[in-house]
PDB file of C-alpha atoms in Angstrom:
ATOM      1  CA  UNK A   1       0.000   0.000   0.000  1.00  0.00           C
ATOM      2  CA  UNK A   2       1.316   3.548  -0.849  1.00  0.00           C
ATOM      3  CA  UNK A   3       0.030   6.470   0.864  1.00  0.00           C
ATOM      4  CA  UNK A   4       0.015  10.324   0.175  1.00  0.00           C
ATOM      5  CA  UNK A   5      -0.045  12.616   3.632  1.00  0.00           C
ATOM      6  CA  UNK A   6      -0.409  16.389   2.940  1.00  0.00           C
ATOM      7  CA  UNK A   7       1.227  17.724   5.685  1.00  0.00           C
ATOM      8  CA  UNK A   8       1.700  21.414   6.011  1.00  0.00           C
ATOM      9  CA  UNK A   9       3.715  21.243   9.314  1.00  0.00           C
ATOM     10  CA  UNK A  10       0.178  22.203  11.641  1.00  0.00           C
ATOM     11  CA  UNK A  11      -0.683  20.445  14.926  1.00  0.00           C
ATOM     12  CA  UNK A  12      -3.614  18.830  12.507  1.00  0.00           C
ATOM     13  CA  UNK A  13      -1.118  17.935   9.900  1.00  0.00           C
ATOM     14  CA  UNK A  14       1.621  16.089  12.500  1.00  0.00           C
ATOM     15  CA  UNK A  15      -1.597  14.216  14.433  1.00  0.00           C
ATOM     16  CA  UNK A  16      -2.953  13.084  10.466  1.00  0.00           C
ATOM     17  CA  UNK A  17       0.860  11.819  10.586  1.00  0.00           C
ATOM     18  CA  UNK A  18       0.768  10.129  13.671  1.00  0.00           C
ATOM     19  CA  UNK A  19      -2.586   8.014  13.272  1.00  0.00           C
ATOM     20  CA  UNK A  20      -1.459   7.160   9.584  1.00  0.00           C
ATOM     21  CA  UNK A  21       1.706   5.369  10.919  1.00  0.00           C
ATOM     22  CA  UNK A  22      -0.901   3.515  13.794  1.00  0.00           C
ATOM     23  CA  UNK A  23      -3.094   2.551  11.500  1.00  0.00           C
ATOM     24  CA  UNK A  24      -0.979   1.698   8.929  1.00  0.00           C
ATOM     25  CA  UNK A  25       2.625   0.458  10.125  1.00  0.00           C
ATOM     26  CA  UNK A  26       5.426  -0.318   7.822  1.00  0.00           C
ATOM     27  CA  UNK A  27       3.235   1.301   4.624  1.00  0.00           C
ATOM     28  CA  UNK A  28       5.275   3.187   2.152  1.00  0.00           C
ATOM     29  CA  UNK A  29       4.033   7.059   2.212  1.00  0.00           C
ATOM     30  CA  UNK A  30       5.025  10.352   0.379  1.00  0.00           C
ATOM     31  CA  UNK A  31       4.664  12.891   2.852  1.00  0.00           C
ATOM     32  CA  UNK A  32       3.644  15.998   0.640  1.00  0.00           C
ATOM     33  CA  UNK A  33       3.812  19.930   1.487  1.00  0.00           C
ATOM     34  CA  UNK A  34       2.167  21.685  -1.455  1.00  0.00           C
ATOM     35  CA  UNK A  35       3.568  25.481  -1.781  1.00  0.00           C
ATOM     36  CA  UNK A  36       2.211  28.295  -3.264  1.00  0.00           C
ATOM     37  CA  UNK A  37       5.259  29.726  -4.723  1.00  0.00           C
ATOM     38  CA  UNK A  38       5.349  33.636  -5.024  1.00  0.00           C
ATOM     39  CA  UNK A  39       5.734  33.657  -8.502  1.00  0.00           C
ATOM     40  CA  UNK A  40       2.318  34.578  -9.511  1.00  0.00           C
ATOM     41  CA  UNK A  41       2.508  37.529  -7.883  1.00  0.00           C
ATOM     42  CA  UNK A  42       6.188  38.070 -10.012  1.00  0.00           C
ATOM     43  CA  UNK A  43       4.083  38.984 -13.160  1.00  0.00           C
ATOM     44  CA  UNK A  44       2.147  41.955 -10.985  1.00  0.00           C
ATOM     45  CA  UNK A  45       5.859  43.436 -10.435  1.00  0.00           C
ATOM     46  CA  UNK A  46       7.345  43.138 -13.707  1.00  0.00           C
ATOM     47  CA  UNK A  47      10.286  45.654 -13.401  1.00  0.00           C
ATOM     48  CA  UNK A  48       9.304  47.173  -9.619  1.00  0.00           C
ATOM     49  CA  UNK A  49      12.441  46.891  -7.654  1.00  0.00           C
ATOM     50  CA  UNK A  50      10.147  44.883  -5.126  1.00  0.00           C
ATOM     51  CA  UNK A  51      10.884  42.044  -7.699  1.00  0.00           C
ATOM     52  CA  UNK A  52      14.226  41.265  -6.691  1.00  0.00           C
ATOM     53  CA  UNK A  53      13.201  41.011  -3.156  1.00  0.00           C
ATOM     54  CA  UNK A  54      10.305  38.954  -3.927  1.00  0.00           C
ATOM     55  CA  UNK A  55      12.518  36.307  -5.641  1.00  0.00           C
ATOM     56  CA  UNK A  56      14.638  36.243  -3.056  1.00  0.00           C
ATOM     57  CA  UNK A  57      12.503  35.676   0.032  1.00  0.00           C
ATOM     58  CA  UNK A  58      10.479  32.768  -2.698  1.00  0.00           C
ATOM     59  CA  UNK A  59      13.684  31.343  -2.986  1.00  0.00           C
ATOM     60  CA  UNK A  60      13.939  30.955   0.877  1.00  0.00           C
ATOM     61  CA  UNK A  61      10.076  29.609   1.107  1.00  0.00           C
ATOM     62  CA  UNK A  62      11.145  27.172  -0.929  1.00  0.00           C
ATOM     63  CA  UNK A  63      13.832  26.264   1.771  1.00  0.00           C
ATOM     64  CA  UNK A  64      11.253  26.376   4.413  1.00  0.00           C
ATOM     65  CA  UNK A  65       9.042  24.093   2.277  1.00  0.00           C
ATOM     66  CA  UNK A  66      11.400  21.145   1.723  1.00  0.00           C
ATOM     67  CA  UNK A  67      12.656  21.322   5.702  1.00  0.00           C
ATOM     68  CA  UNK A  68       8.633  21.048   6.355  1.00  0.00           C
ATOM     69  CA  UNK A  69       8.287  18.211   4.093  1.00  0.00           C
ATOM     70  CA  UNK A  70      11.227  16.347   4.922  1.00  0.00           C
ATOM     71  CA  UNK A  71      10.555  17.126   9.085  1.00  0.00           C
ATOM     72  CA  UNK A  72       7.009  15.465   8.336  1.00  0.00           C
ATOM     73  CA  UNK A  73       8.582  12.321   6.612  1.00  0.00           C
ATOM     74  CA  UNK A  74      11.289  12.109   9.718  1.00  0.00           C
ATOM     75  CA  UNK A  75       7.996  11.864  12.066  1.00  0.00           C
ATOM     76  CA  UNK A  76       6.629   9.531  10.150  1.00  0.00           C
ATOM     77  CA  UNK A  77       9.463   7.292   9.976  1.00  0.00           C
ATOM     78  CA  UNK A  78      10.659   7.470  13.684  1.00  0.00           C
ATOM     79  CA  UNK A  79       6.679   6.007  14.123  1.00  0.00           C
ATOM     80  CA  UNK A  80       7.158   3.263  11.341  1.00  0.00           C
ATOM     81  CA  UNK A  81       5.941   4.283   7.537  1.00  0.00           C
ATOM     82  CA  UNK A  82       8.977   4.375   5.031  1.00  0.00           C
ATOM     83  CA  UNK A  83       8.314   7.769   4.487  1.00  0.00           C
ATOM     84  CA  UNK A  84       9.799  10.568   1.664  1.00  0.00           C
ATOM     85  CA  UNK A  85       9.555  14.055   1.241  1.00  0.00           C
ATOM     86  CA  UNK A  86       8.088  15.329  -1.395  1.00  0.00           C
ATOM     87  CA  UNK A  87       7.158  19.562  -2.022  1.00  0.00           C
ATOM     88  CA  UNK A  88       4.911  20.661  -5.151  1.00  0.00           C
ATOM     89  CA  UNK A  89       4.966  24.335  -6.160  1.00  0.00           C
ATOM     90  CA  UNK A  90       1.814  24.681  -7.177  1.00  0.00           C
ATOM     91  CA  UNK A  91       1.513  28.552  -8.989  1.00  0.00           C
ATOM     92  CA  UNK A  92      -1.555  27.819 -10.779  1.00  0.00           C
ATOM     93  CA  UNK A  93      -3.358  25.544  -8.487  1.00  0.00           C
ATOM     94  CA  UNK A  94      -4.772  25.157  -5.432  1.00  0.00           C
ATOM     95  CA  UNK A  95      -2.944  22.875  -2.645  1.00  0.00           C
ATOM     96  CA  UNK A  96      -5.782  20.490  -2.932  1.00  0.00           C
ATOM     97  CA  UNK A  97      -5.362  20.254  -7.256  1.00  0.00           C
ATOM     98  CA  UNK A  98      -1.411  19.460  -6.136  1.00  0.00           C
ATOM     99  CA  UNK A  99      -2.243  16.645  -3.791  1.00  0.00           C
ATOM    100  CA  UNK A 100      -4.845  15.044  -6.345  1.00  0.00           C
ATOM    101  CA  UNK A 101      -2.349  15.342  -8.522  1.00  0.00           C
ATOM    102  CA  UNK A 102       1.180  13.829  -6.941  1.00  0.00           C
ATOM    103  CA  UNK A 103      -1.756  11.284  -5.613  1.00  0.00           C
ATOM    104  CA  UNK A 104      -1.937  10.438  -9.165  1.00  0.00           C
ATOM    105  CA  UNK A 105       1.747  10.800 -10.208  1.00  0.00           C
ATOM    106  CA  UNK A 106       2.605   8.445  -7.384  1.00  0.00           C
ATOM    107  CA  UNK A 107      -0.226   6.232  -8.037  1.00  0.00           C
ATOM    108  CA  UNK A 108      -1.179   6.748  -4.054  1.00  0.00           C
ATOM    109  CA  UNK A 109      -3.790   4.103  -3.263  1.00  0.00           C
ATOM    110  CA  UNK A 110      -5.152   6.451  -0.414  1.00  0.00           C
ATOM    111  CA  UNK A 111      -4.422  10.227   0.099  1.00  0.00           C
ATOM    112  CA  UNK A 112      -4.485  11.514   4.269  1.00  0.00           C
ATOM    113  CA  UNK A 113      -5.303  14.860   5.196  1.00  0.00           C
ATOM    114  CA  UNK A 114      -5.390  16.200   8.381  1.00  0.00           C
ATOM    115  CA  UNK A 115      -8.479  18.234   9.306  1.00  0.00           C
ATOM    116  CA  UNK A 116      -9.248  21.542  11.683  1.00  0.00           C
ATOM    117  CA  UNK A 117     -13.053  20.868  11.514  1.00  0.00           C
ATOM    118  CA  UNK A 118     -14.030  24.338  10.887  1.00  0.00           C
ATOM    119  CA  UNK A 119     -17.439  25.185  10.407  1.00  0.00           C
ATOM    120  CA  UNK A 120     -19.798  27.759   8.626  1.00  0.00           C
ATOM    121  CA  UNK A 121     -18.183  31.159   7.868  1.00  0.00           C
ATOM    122  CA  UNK A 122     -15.170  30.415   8.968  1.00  0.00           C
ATOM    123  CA  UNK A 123     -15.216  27.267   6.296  1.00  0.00           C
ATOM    124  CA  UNK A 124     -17.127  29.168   3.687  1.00  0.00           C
ATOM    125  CA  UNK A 125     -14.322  31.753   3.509  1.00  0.00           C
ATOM    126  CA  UNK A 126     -10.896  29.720   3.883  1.00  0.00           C
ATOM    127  CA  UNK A 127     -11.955  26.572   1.997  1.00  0.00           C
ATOM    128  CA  UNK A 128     -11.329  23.546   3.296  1.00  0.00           C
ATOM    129  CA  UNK A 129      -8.409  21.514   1.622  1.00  0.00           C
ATOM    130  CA  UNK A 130      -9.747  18.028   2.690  1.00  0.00           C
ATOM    131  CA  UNK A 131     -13.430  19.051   0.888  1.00  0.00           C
ATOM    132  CA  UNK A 132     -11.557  20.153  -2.174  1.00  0.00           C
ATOM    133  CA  UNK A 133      -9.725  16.501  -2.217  1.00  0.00           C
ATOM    134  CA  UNK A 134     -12.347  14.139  -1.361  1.00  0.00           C
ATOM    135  CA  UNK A 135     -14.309  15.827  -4.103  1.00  0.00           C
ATOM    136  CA  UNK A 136     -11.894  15.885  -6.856  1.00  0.00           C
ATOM    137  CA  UNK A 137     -10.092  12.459  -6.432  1.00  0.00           C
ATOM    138  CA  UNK A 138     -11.132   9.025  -7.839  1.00  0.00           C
ATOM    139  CA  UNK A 139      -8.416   7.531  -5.284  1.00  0.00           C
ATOM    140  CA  UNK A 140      -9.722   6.452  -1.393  1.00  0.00           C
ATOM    141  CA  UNK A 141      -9.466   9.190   1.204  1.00  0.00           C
ATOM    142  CA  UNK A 142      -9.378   9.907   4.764  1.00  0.00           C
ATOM    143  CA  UNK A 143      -9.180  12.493   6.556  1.00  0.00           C
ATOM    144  CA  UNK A 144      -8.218  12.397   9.954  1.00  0.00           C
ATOM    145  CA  UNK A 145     -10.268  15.237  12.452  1.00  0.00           C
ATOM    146  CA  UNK A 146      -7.524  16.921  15.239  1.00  0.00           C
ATOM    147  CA  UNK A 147      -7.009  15.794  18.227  1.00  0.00           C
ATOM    148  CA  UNK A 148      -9.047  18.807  20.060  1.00  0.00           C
ATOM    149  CA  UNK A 149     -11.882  18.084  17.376  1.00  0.00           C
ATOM    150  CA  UNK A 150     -11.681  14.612  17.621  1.00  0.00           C
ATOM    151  CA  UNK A 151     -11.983  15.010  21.804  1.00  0.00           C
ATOM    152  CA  UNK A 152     -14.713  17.698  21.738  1.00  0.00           C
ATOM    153  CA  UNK A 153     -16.826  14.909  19.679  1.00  0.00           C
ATOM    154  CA  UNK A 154     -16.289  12.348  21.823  1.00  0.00           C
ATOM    155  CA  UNK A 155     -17.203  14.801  24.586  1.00  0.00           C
ATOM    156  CA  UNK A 156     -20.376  15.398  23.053  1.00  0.00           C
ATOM    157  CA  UNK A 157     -21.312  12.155  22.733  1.00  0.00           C
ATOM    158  CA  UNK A 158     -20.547  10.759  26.069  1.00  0.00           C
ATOM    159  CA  UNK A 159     -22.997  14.472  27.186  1.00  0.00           C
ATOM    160  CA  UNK A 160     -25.668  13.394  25.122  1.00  0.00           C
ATOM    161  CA  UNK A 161     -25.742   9.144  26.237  1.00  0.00           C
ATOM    162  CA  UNK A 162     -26.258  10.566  29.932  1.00  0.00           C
TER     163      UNK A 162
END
């Protein structure tokens, strides 16, 4: 089994890492960070001295990217998985288009994403990653709530059996 984690170095992100290497011990993952590299905004700046600064600090995102990628494959393997980095810079797409597709490029038989469990506005206006996924992919996902999410639910239930 090969598995795709999109990991973007969050509390949600390193617990979606954790539970994958429970549930699945010893399985061979790509642990993905998709970027959004600055680039796009190059072509607003043609010839602005901000340019050169702009390049510059995309050039160290891109540093920050692979250490996040490669420090959420290093969890994963001091819990089990055979894990690899992997970063996407994604210009034209949306994080969620990059996983889909690296799921597909690595022929990923089930993508992970961690989850915040936000709710109405809050949702409506960011997006939700894991949404975007599930709904784009032909390939088995799951998405894995937070551990504060995943407690308050519990906590709910065990309110409403009394």
């Amino acid at each position: 089994m090969s598995i795709l984690i999109a990991y973007d170095g969050s509390p949600d992100a390193r617990h979606a890492v954790e539970e994958t290497a429970r549930l699945f011990p010893g399985a061979s993952t790509v642990v993905l960070y998709a970027r959004q590299p600055l680039e796009s905004l190059a072509a607003y700046l043609e010839g602005h001295p901000a340019l050169e600064d702009l390049c510059d600090l995309d050039a160290r995102t891109l540093d920050a990217s692979e250490h996040l990628a490669a420090e959420g494959a290093e969890r994963a393997r001091a819990l089990g998985p055979n894990a690899e980095p992997r970063v996407a810079s994604v210009p034209e797409k949306t994080a969620a288009e990059a996983i889909v597709d690296v799921a597909e490029e690595t022929d990923a038989s089930l993508i992970v994403l961690g989850s915040r469990g936000r709710r109405g506005l809050s949702a409506l206006l960011s997006g939700s990653t894991s949404t975007r996924v599930v709904h784009s992919t032909s390939r088995s996902t799951l998405i894995i709530p937070s551990g504060p999410l995943a407690a308050a639910r519990r906590d709910g239930r065990a309110g409403a059996e009394r």
